[in-house]
Coordinates of C-alpha atoms (C1' of nucleotides) in Angstrom, one line a residue:
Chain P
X19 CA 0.0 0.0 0.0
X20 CA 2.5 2.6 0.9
X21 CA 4.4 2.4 -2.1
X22 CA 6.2 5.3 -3.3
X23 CA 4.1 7.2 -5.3
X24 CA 4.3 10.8 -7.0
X25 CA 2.7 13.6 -6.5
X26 CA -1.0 13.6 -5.5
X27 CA -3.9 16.0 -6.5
X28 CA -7.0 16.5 -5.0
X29 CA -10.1 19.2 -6.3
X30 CA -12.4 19.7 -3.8
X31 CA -15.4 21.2 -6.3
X32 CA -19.2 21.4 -5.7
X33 CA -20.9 18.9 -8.2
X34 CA -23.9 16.6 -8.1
X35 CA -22.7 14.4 -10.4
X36 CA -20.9 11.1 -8.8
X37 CA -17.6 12.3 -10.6
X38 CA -15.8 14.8 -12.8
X39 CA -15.3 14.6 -16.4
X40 CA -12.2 15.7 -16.7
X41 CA -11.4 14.7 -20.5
X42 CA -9.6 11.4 -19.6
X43 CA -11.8 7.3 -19.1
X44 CA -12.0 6.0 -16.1
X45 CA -12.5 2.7 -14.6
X46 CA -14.3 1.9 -11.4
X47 CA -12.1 -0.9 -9.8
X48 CA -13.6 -0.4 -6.2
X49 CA -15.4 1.3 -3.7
X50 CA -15.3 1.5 0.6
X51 CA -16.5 3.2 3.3
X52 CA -14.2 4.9 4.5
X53 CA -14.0 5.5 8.4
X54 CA -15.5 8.8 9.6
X55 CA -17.1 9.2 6.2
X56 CA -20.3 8.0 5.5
X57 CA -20.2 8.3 1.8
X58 CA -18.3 5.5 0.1
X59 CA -15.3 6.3 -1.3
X60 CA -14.8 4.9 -5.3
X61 CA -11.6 3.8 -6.8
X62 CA -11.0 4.6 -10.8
X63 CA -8.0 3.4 -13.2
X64 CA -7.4 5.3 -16.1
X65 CA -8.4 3.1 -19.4
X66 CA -6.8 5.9 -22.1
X67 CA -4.1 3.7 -22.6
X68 CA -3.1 0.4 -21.3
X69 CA -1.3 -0.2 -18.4
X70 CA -1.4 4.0 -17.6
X71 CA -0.9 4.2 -13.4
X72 CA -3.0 7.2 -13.0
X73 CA -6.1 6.5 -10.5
X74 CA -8.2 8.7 -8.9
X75 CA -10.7 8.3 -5.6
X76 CA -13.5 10.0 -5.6
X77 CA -15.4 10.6 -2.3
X78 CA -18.0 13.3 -1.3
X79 CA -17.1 15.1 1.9
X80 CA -18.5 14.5 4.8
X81 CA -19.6 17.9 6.6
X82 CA -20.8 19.0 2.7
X83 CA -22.3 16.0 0.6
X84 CA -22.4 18.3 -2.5
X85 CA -18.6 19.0 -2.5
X86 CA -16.8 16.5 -4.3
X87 CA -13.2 15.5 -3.7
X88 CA -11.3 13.8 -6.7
X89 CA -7.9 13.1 -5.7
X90 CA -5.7 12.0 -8.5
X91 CA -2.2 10.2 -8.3
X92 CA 0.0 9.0 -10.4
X93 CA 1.2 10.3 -14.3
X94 CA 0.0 9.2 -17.1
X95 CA 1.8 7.0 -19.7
X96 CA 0.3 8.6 -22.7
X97 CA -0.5 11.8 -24.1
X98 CA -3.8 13.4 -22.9
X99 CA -6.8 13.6 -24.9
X100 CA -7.3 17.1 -26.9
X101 CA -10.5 17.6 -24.2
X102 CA -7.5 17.4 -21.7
X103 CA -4.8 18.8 -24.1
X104 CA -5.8 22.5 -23.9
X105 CA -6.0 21.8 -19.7
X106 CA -2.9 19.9 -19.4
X107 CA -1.2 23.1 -20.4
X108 CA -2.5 25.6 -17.9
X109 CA -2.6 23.1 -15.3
X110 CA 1.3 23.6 -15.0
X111 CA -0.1 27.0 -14.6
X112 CA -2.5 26.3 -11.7
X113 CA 0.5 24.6 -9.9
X114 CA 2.5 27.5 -10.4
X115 CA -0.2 29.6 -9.0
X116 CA -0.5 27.4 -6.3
X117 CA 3.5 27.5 -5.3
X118 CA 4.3 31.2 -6.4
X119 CA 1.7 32.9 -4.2
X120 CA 3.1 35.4 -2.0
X121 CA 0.4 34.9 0.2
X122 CA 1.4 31.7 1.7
X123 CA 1.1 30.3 5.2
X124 CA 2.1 27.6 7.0
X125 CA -0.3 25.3 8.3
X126 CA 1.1 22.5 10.7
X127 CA -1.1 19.5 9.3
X128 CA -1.5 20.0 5.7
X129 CA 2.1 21.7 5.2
X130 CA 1.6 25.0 2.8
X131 CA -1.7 27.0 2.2
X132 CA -2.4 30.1 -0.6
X133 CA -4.7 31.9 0.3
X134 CA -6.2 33.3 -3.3
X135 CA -8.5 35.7 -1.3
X136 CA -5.5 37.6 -0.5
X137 CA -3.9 36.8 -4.0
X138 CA -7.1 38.2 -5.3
X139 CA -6.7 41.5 -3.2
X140 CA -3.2 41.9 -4.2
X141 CA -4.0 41.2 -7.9
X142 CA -7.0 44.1 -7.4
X143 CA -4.2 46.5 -6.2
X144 CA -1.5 45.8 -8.9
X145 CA -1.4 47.6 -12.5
X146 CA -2.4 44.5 -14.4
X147 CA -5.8 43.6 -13.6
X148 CA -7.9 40.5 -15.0
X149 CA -11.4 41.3 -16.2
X150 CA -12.5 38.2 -14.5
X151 CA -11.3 39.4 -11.3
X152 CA -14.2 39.5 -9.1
X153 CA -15.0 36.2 -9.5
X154 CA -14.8 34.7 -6.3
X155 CA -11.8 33.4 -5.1
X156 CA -11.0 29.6 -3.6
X157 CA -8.0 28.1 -1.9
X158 CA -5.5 26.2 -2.9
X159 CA -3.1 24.2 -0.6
X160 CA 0.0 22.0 -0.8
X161 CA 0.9 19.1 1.3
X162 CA 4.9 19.1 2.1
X163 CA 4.3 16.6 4.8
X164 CA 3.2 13.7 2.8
X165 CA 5.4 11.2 1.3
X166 CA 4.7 12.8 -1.9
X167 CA 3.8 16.6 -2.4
X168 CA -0.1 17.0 -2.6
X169 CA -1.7 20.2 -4.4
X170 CA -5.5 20.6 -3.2
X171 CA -7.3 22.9 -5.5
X172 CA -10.4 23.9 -3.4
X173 CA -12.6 25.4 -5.9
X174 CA -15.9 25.3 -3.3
X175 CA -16.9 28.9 -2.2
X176 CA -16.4 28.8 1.7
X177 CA -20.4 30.3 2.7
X178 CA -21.7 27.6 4.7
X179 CA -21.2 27.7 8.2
X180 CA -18.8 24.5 8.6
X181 CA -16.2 26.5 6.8
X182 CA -14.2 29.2 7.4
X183 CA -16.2 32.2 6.6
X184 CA -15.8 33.7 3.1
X185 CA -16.0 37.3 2.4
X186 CA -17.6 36.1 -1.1
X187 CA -20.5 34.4 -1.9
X188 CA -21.5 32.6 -4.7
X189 CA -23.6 30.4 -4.6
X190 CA -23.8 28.4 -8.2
X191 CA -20.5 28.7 -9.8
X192 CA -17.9 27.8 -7.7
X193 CA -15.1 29.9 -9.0
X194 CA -11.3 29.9 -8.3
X195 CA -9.2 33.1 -9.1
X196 CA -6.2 32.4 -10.2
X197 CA -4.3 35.3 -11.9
X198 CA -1.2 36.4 -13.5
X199 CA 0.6 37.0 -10.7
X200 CA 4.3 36.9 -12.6
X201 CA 4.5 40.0 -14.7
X202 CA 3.4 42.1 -11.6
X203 CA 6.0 40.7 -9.6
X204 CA 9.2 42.5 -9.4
X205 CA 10.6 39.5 -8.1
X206 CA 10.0 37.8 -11.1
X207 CA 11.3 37.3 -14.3
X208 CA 8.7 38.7 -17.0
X209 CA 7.2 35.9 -18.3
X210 CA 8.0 32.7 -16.1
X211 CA 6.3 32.1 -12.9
X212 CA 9.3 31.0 -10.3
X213 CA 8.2 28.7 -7.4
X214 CA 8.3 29.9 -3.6
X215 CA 11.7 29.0 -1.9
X216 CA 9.2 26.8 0.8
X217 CA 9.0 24.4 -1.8
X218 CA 12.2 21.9 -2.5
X219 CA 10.5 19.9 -4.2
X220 CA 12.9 20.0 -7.4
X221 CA 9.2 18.3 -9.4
X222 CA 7.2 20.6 -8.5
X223 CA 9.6 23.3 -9.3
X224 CA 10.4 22.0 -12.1
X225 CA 6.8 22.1 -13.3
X226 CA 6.1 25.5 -12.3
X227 CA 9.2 26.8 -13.8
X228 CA 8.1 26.3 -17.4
X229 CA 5.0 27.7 -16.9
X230 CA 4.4 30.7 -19.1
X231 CA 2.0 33.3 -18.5
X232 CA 0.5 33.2 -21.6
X233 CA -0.4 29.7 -20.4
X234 CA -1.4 31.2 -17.1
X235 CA -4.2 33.2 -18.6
X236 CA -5.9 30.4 -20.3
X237 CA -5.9 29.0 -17.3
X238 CA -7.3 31.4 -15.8
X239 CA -10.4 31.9 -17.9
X240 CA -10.6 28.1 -18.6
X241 CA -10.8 27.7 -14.5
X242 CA -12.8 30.6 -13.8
X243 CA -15.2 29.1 -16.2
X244 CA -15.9 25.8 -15.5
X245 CA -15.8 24.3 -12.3
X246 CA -15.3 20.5 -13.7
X247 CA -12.3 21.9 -15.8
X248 CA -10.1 21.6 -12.3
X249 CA -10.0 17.9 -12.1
X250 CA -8.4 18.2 -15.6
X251 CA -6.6 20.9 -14.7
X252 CA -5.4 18.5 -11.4
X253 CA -5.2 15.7 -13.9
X254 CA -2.9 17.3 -16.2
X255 CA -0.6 18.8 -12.7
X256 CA 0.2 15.2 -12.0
X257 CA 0.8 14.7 -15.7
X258 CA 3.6 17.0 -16.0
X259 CA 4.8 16.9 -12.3
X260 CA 5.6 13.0 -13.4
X261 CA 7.1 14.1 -16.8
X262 CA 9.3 16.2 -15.3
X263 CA 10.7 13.8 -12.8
X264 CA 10.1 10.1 -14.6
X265 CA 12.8 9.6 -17.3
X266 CA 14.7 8.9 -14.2
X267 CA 12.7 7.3 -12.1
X268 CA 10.2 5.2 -14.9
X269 CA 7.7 4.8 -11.0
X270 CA 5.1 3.4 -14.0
X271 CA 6.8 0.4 -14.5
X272 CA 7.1 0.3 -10.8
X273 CA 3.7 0.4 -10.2
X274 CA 2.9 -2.3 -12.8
X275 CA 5.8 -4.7 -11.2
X276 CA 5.1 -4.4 -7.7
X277 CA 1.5 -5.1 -8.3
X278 CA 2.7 -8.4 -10.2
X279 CA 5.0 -9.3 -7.9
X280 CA 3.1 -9.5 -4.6
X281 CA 0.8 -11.8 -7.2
X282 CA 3.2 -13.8 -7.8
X283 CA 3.6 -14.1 -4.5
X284 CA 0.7 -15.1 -3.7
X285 CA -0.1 -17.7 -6.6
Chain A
dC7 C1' -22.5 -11.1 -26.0
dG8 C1' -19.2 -7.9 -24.5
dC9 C1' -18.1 -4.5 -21.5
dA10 C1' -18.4 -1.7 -17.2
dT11 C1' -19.8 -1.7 -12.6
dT12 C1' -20.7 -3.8 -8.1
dT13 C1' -19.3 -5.9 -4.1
dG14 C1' -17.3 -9.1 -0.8
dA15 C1' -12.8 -11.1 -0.1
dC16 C1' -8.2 -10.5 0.2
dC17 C1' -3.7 -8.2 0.9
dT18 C1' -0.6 -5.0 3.1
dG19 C1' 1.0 -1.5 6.2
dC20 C1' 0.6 0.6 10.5
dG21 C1' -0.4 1.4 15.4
dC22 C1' -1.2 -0.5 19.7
Chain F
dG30 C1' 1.2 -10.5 17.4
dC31 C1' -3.2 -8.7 16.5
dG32 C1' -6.6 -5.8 14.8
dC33 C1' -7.9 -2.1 12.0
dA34 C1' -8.1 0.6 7.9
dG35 C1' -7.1 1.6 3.2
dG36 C1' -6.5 -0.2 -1.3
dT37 C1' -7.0 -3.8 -4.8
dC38 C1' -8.7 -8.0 -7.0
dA39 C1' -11.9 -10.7 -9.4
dA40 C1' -16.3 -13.2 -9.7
dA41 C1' -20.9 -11.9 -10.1
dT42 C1' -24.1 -8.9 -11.9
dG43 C1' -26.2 -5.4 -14.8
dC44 C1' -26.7 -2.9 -19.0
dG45 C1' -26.5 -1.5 -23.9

DNA sequence: CGCATTTGACCTGCGC
DNA sequence: GCGCAGGTCAAATGCG
């Protein structure tokens, strides 16, 4: 079970529907209650190619049944569909939003936290403004204490009362702001979005380092847009956080082996 | 009939 | 060592 794995994306989004199209087919291999949780938890494979690692759970939250949780893990082994193409690009984007906020704090459980309410405010106050800038803001968090880094895009607008409070409401479309935070940044080169020093991770890094900002504002609109576009938007992190790490490390073949070994095992 | 989903059994890691 | 919990397998079932 605890097999080294890379890194791990969740979207936390409001959605009725039992799961996310995100652009890539999915399998459903399992299901369980997990404790604490009385909604089940469902497993899914990825079936876009053959022997691709990439799975994904997909749980409902406890406290708010209509918030759905899609954590994905694992890279995939072939090239995204063009439905996930277009995503796959600014969801280097996302992560770079995610690790280049100034407005980051530390959090003693879940490791980092980016605030995008305060991104937003910052954003409102700088020369370059989006004109989809009052949408309402989410938060976005990254995991530094798991085995392998975890980006949690919550895309859920934080108005009901077992939430933090939110200073925005929206109530249909839950809407994430992220901007184009590197050309306003003095600190950054024009251009290129530059991770936070708080992150080592050299993948993540990596990831976010090729990240134009061209790319960043198709992100932008494609994530302010539709809510469903973040699970291929987290789909497509874990894509390219693997690509950037994997010709190394080939953790697909891993996968495949371990799994056939503890069967051989047991036959 | 072929394929995806369901669901109980099984495996493995972890904490006590 | 044992029990628990999470994750996966695979036979049974359902559906187009």
């Amino acid at each position: 079970m605890a097999m080294i794995r890379k890194a791990r994306v969740s979207v936390r989004a409001r959605s009725e529907a039992t799961m996310i199209s995100d652009g890539c087919q999915w399998r459903k291999y399992g299901q369980k209650m997990a404790k604490g949780n009385p909604c089940p938890r469902a497993y899914y494979r990825c079936t876009m190619a053959s022997g691709c690692p990439v799975r994904k759970q997909v749980q409902r939250c406890a406290q708010d049944r209509t918030i759905l949780m899609t954590t994905y893990e694992g890279n995939h082994n072939h090239p995204l569909p063009a439905a996930a193409v277009g995503m796959a690009s600014s969801t280097s984007a996302a992560a770079s939003m995610l690790l280049s906020g100034s407005l980051v704090s530390t959090d003693h459980q879940h490791g980092l936290i980016i605030n995008s309410n305060d991104f937003h405010h910052d954003l409102a106050k700088s020369t370059h403004h989006h004109p989809l800038s009052n949408f309402s803001p989410s938060l976005a968090s990254l995991s530094a204490s798991a085995p392998f880094p975890t980006v949690t895009l919550d895309l859920t607008t934080h108005n009901n009362h077992n939430h933090r409070p939110n200073q925005f409401h929206h109530q249909q479309m839950p809407l994430s702001q992220f901007h184009l935070a590197s050309s306003n940044s003095p600190t950054l080169p024009s251009n290129i979005l530059t991770l936070p020093h708080l992150f080592s991770n050299h993948q993540t890094q990596a990831a976010a380092a090729s990240v134009s900002s061209e790319t960043i504002s198709a992100a932008t609109a494609a994530i302010t847009t539709d809510p469903s576009f973040a699970a291929a938007l987290v789909a497509a992190i874990t894509n390219i956080m693997g690509n950037t790490h994997h010709q190394s490390h080939n953790n697909n073949n891993n996968n495949s082996t371990t799994r056939n070994s503890s069967d051989n095992k047991n036959s």
